GROMACS .gro file of C-alpha atoms in nm:
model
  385
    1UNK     CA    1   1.443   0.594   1.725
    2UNK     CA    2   1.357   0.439   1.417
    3UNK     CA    3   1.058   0.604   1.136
    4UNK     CA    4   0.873   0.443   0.870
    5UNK     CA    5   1.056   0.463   0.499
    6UNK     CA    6   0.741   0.693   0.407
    7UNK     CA    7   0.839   0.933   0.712
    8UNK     CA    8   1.194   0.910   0.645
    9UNK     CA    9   1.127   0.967   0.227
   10UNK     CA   10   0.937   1.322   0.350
   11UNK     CA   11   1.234   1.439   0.554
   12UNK     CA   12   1.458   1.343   0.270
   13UNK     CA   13   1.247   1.495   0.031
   14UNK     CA   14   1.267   1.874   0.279
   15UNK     CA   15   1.611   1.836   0.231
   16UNK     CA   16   1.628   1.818  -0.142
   17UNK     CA   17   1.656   1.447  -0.228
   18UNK     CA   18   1.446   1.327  -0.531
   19UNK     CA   19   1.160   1.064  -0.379
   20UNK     CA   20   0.934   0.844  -0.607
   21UNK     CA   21   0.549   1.030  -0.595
   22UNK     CA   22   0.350   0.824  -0.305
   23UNK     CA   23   0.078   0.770  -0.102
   24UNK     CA   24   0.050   0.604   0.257
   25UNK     CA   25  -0.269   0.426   0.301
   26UNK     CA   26  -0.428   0.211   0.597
   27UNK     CA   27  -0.669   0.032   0.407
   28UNK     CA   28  -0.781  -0.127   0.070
   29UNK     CA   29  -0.987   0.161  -0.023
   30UNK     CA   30  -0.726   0.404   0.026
   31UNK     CA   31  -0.506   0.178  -0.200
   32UNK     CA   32  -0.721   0.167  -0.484
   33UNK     CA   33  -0.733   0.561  -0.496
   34UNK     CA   34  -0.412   0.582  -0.435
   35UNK     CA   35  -0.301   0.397  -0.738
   36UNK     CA   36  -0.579   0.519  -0.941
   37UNK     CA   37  -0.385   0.879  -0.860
   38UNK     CA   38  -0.069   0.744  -0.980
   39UNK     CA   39  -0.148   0.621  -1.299
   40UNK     CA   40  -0.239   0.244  -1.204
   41UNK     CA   41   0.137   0.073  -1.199
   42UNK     CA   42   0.258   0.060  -0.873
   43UNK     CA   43   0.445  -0.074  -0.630
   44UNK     CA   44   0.259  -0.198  -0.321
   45UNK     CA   45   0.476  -0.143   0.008
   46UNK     CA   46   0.437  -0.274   0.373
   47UNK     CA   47   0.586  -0.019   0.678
   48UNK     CA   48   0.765  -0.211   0.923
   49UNK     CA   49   1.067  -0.159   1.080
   50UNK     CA   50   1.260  -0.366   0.891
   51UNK     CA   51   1.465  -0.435   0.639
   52UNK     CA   52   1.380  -0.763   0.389
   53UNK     CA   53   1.044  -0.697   0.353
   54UNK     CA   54   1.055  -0.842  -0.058
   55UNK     CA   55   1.193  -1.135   0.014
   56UNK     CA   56   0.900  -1.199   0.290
   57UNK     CA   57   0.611  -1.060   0.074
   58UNK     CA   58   0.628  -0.724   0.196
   59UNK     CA   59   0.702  -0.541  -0.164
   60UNK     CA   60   0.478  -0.600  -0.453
   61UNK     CA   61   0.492  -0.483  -0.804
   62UNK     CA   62   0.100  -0.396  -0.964
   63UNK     CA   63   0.038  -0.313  -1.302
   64UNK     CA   64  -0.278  -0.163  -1.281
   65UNK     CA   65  -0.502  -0.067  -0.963
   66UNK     CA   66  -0.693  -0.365  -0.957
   67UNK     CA   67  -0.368  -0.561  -0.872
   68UNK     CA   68  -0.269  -0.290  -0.609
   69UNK     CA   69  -0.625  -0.358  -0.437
   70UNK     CA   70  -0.508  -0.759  -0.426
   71UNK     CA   71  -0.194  -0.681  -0.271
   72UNK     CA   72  -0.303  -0.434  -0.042
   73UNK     CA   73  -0.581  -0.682   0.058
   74UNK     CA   74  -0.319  -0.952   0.162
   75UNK     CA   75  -0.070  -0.715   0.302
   76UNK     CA   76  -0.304  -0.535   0.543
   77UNK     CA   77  -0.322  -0.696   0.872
   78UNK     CA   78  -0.061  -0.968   0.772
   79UNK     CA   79   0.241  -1.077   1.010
   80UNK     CA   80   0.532  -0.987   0.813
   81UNK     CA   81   0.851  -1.202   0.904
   82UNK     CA   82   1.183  -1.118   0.783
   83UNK     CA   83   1.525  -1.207   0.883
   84UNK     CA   84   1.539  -0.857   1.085
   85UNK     CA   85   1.205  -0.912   1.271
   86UNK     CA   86   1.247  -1.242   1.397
   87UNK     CA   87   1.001  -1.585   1.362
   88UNK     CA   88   0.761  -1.362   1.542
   89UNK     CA   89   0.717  -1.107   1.213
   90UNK     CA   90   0.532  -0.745   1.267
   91UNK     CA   91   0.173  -0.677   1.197
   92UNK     CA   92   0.159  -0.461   0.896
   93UNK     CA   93  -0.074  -0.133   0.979
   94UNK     CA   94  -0.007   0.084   0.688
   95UNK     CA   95   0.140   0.085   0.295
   96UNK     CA   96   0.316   0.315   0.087
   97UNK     CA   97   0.167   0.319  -0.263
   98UNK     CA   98   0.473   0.474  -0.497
   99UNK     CA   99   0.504   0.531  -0.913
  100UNK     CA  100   0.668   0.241  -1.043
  101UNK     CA  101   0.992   0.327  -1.261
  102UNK     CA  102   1.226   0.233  -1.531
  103UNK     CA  103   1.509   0.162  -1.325
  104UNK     CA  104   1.835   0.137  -1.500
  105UNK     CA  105   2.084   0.156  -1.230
  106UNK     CA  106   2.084   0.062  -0.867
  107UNK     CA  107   2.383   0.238  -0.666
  108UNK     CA  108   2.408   0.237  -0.243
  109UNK     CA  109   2.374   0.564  -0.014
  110UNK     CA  110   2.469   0.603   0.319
  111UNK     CA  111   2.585   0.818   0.635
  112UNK     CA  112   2.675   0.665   0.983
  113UNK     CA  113   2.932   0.782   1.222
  114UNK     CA  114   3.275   0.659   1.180
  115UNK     CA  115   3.394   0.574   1.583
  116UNK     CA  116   3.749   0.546   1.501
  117UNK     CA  117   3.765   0.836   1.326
  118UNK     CA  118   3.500   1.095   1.553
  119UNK     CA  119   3.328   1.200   1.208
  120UNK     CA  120   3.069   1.089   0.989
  121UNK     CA  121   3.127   0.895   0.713
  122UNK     CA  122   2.959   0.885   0.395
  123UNK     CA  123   2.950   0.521   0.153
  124UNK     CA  124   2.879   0.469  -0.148
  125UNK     CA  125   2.868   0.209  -0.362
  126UNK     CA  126   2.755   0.059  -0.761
  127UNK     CA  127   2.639  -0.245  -0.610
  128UNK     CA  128   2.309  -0.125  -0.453
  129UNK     CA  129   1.944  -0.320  -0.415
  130UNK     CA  130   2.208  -0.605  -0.177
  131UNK     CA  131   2.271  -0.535   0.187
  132UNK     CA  132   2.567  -0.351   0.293
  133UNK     CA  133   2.688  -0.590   0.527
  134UNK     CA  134   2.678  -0.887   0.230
  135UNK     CA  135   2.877  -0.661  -0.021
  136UNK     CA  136   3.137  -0.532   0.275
  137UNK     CA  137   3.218  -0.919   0.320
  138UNK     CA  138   3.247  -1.030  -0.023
  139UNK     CA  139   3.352  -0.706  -0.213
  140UNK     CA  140   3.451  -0.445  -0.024
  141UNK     CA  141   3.632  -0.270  -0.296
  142UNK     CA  142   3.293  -0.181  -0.369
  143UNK     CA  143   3.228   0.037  -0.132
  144UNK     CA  144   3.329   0.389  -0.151
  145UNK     CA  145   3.393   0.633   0.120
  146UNK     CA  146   3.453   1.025   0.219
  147UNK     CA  147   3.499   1.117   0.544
  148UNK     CA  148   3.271   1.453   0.631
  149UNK     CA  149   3.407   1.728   0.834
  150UNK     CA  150   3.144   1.839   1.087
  151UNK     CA  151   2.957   2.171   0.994
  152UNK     CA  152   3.066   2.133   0.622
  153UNK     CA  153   2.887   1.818   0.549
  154UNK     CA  154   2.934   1.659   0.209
  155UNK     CA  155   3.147   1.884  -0.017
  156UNK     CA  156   3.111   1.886  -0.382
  157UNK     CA  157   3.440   1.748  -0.513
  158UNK     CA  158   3.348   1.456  -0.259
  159UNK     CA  159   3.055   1.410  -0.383
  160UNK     CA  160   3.145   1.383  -0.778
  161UNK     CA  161   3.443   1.175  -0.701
  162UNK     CA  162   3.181   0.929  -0.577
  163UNK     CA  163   2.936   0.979  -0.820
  164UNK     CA  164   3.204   0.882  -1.110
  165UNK     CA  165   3.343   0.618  -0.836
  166UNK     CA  166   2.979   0.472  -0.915
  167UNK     CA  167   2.990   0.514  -1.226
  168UNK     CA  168   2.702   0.713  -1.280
  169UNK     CA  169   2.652   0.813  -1.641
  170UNK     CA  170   2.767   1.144  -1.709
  171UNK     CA  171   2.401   1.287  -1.785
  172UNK     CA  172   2.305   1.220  -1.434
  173UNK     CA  173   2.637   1.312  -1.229
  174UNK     CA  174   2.506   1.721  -1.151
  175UNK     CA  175   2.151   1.535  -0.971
  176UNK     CA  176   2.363   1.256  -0.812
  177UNK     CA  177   2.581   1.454  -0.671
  178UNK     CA  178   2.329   1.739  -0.557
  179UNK     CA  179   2.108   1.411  -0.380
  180UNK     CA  180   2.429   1.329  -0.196
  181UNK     CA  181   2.498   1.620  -0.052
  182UNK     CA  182   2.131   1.673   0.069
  183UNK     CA  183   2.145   1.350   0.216
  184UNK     CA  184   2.408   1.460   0.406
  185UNK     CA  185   2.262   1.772   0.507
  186UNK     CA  186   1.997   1.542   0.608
  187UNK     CA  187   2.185   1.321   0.817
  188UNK     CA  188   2.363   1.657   1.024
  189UNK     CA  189   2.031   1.803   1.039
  190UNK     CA  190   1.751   1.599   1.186
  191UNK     CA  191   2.080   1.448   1.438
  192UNK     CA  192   2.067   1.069   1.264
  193UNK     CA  193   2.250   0.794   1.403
  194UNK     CA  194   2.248   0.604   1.049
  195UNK     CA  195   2.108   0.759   0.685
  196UNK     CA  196   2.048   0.525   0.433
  197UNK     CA  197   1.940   0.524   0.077
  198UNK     CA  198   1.937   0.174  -0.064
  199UNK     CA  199   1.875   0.127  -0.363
  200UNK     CA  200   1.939   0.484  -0.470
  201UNK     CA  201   1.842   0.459  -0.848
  202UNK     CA  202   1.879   0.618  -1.191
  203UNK     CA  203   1.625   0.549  -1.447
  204UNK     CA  204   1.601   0.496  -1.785
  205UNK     CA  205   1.551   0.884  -1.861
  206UNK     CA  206   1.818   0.991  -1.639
  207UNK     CA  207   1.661   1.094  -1.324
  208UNK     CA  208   1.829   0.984  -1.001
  209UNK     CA  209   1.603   0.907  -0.701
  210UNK     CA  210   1.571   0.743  -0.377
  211UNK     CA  211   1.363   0.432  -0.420
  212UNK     CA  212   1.395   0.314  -0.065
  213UNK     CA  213   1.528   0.533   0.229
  214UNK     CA  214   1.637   0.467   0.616
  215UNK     CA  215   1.685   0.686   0.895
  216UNK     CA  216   1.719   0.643   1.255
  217UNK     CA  217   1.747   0.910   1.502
  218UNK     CA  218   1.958   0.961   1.783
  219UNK     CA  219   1.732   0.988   2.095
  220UNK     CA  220   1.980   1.207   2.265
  221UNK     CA  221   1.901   1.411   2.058
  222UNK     CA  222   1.534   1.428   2.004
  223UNK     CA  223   1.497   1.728   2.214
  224UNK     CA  224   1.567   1.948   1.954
  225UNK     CA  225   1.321   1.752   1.698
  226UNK     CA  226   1.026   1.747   1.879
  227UNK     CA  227   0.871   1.731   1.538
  228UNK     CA  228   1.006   1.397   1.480
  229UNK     CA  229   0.908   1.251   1.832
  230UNK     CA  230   0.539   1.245   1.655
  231UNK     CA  231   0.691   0.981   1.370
  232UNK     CA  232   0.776   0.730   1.688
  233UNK     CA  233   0.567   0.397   1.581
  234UNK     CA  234   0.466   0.213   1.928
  235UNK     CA  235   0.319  -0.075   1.732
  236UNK     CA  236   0.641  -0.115   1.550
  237UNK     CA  237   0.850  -0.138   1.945
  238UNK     CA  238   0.831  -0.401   2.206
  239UNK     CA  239   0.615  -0.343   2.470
  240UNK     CA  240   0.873  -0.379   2.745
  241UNK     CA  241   1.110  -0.117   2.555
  242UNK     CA  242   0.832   0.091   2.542
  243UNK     CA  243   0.720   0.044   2.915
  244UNK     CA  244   1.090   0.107   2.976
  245UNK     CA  245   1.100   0.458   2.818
  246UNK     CA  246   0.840   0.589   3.023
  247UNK     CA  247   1.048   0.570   3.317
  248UNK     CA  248   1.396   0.648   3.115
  249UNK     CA  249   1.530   0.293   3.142
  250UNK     CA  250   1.787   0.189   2.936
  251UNK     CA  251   1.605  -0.152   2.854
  252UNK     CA  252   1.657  -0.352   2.538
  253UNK     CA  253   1.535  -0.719   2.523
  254UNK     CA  254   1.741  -1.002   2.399
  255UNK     CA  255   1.633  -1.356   2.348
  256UNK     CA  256   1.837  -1.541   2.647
  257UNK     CA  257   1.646  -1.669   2.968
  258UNK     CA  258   1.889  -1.448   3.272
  259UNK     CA  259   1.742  -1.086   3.326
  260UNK     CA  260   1.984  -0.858   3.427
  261UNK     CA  261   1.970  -0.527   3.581
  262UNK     CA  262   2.323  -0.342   3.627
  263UNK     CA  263   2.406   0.041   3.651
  264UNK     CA  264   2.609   0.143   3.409
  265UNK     CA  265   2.637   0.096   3.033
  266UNK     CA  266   2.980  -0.058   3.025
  267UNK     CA  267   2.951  -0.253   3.376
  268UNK     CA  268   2.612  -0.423   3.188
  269UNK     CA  269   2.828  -0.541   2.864
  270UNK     CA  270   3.087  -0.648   3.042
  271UNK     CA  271   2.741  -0.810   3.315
  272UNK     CA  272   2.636  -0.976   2.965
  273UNK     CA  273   2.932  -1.086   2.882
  274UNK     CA  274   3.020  -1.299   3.150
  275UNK     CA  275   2.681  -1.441   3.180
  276UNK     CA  276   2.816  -1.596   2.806
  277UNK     CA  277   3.155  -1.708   2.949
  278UNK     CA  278   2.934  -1.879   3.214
  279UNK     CA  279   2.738  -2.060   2.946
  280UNK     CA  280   2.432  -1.839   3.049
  281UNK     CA  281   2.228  -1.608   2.798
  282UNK     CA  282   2.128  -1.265   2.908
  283UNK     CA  283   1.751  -1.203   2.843
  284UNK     CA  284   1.791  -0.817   2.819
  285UNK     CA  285   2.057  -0.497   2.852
  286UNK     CA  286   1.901  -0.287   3.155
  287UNK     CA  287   2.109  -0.014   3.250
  288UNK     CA  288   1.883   0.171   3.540
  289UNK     CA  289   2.158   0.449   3.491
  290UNK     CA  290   2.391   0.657   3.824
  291UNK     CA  291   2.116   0.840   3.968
  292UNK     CA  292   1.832   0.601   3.970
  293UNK     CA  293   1.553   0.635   4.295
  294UNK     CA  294   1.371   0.314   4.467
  295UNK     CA  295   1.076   0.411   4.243
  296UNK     CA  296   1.285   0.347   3.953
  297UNK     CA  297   1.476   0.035   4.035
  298UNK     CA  298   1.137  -0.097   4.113
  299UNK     CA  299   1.004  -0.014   3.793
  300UNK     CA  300   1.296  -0.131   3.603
  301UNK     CA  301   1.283  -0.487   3.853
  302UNK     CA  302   0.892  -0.491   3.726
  303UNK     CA  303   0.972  -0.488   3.369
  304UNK     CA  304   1.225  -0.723   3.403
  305UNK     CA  305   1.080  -1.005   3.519
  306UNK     CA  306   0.777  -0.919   3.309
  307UNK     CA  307   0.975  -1.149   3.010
  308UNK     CA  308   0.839  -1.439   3.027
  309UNK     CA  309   1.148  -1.608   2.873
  310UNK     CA  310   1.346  -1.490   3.222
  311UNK     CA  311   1.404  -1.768   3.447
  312UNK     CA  312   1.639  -1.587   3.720
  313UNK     CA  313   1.796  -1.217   3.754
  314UNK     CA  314   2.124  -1.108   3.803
  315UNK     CA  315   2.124  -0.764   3.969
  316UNK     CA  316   2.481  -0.631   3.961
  317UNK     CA  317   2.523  -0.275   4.101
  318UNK     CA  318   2.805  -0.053   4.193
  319UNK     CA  319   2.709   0.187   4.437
  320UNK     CA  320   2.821   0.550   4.370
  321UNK     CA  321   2.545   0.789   4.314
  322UNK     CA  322   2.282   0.566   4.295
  323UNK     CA  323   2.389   0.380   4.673
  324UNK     CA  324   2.311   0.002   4.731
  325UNK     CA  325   2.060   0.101   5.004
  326UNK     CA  326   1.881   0.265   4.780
  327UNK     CA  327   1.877   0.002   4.552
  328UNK     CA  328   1.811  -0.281   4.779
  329UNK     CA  329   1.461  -0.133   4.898
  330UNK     CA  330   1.375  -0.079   4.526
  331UNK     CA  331   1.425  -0.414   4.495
  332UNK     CA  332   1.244  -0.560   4.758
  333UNK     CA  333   0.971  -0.376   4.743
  334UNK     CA  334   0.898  -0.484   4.378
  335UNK     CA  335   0.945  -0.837   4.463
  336UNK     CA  336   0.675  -0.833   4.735
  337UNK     CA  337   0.436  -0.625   4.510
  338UNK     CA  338   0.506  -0.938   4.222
  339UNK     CA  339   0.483  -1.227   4.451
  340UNK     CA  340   0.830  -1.289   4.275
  341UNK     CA  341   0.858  -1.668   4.147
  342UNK     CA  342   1.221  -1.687   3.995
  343UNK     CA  343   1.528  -1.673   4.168
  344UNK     CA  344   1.716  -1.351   4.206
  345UNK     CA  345   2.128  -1.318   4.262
  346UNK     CA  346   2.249  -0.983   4.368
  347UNK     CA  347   2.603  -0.828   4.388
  348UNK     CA  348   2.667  -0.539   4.503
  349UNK     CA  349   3.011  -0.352   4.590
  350UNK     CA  350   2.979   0.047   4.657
  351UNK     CA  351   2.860   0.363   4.877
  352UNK     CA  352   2.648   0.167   5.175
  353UNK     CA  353   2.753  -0.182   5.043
  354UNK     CA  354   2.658  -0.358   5.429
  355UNK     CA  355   2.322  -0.154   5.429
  356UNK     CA  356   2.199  -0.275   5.124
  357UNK     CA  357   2.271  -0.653   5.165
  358UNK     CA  358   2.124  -0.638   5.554
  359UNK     CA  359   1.811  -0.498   5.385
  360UNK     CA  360   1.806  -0.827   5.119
  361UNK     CA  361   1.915  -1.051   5.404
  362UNK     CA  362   1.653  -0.920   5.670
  363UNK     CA  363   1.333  -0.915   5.385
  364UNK     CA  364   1.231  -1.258   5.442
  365UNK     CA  365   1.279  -1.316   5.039
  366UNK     CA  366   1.520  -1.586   4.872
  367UNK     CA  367   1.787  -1.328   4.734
  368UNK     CA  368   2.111  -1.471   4.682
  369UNK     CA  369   2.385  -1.239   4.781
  370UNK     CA  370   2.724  -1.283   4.572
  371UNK     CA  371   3.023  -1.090   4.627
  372UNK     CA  372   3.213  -1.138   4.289
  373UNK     CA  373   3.110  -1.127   3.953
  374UNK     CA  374   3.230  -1.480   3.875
  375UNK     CA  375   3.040  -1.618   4.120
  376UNK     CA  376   2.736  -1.378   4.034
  377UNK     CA  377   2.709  -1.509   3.680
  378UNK     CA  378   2.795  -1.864   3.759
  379UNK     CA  379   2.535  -1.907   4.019
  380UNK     CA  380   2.231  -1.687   3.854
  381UNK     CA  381   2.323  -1.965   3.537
  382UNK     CA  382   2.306  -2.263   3.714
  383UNK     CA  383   1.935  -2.119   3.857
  384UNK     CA  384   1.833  -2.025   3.521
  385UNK     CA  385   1.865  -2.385   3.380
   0.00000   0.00000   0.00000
């Protein structure tokens, strides 16, 4: 689950990291008073979920309130694109109105998990205010890492030997290095999936703070934040995702024109996958999980085909707990409740294999029954163009 920078700069704030003083506001009004509290000079920020927003008018610096109030006014209500949102963009609801600063120094913060090692991982680097992923490709001697034992989080002699790796000036090490280790507190705590603090800044009086600040949570894990369930943005989701969630679907949406509904997380990589090697383009990962009931598969069928970019559906299932009977009369019965118009291919191997295809064969719909994957993907392509 993603949060707002505002939401994530509170948590980080609980925790002990230094945030800029701020204000969210939903409209121009609330702007005006907002910088009026701050002292006038401000910076004017759109929420979205997603990163870029300077580069696509999303970030503006105002000297005095009056030039908050004309930034706020074109910000509110505005489609914000950037290179994470897509040519579509996301309507901007709410700003964060934050003391502008003398920066001096902008350094990168941040904690993910580390797969090939099963631990955290915490970077840092002197080139912050640039994207990770540009400074990884051109000059990854830049970026510095410790690896975190679980339970201990960031220790101290980690975190100095990255503060002087960043070459933070000596006046601000003891705050740099107490910021770092509540960010990874931070990160262990509220069960993140990625912690980021970028650009993580020292002014021109010493102080070290976190001028912008990223966190996503794990939603396995959510049940033991149910505080942080209220930060979940709707606006800021698609609406099929969020449909999805309501009936714990693993849906994502993707930008090709083949739906495809598979159980299993790996069987639907390796579904999307060979849609590609067939010269296809999955529309979506749906993973309608093991234990999945008619009700379910009809849901997930529903949303589906509710992309209007799909133009067939490849259902690939194999039937262990969730058996291809089962699935089958899902199926079917969402078809007949859509008055389905695009062509469906289904394979199906498993626990009451014959049972479910005499159930697709004997609806009176146009299902197309395949018995290998090959000739799954192949033939849901060729349908799709």
């Amino acid at each position: 689950m993603k949060i707002h920078e505002y939401q994530a700069k509170a948590i980080l704030a609980h925790y002990g990291v230094p945030v800029p003083r701020g204000e969210v506001v939903r409209t121009v009004e609330e702007a005006d008073a907002a910088a009026r509290n701050l002292g006038g000079a401000v910076v004017v920020k759109a929420q979205i979920h997603a990163g870029g927003r300077g580069k696509g008018g999303g970030i503006k610096l105002a000297k005095t309130a009056t030039e908050a109030v004309e930034a706020a006014r074109k910000m509110l209500g505005m489609r914000l694109v950037t290179h994470q949102t897509g040519p579509e963009g996301r309507t901007v609801h709410r700003l964060l109105i934050e003391e502008a600063l003398p920066i001096e120094r902008e350094l990168y913060l941040g904690v993910v998990l580390d797969r090939a090692r099963g631990r955290p991982v915490f970077m840092a680097s002197k080139a912050g205010g640039m994207e990770i992923e540009e400074v990884a490709a051109k000059t990854p001697e830049l970026i510095l890492k410790e690896h975190l034992e679980p339970g201990f989080g960031l220790l101290p002699f980690q975190a100095r030997k990255l503060a002087w790796g960043m070459e933070v000036p000596a006046a601000s090490v003891s705050a740099a290095v107490a910021a770092m280790i509540a960010l990874a507190a931070a990160y262990e705590g509220i069960d993140a999936s990625l912690a980021e603090i970028n650009p993580f800044i020292v002014t021109a009086d010493g102080r070290v703070l976190a001028l912008d600040a990223k966190l996503n949570l794990d939603d396995n894990a959510l049940f033991r934040h149910k505080n942080l369930l209220e930060m979940r943005d709707l606006h800021e989701e698609d609406p099929l995702e969020v449909e999805a969630s309501r009936f714990n679907l693993n849906y994502i949406k993707l930008d090709g024109n083949v739906g495809c509904m598979v159980n299993g997380a790996g069987l639907a990589m390796a579904t999307m996958d060979i849609i590609k090697h067939a010269g296809g383009s999955p529309a979506n990962f749906l993973d309608v999980g093991g234990g999945a009931n008619a009700e379910q598969i009809a849901n997930a069928f529903r949303i589906l085909v509710s992309d209007k970019n799909v133009k067939a559906v490849l259902i690939n299932i194999f039937g262990g707990i969730l058996r291809c009977d089962t699935l089958a009369t899902g199926v079917v019965a969402a078809a007949r409740e859509l008055n389905l118009q695009v062509p469906v291919v289904v394979r199906m191997e498993g626990t009451n294999v014959e049972a479910g295809r005499r159930i697709l064969t004997e609806s009176g719909l146009d299902f197309t029954v395949a018995e290998r994957m090959k000739d799954a993907a192949e033939r849901v392509v060729r349908l799709a163009q």
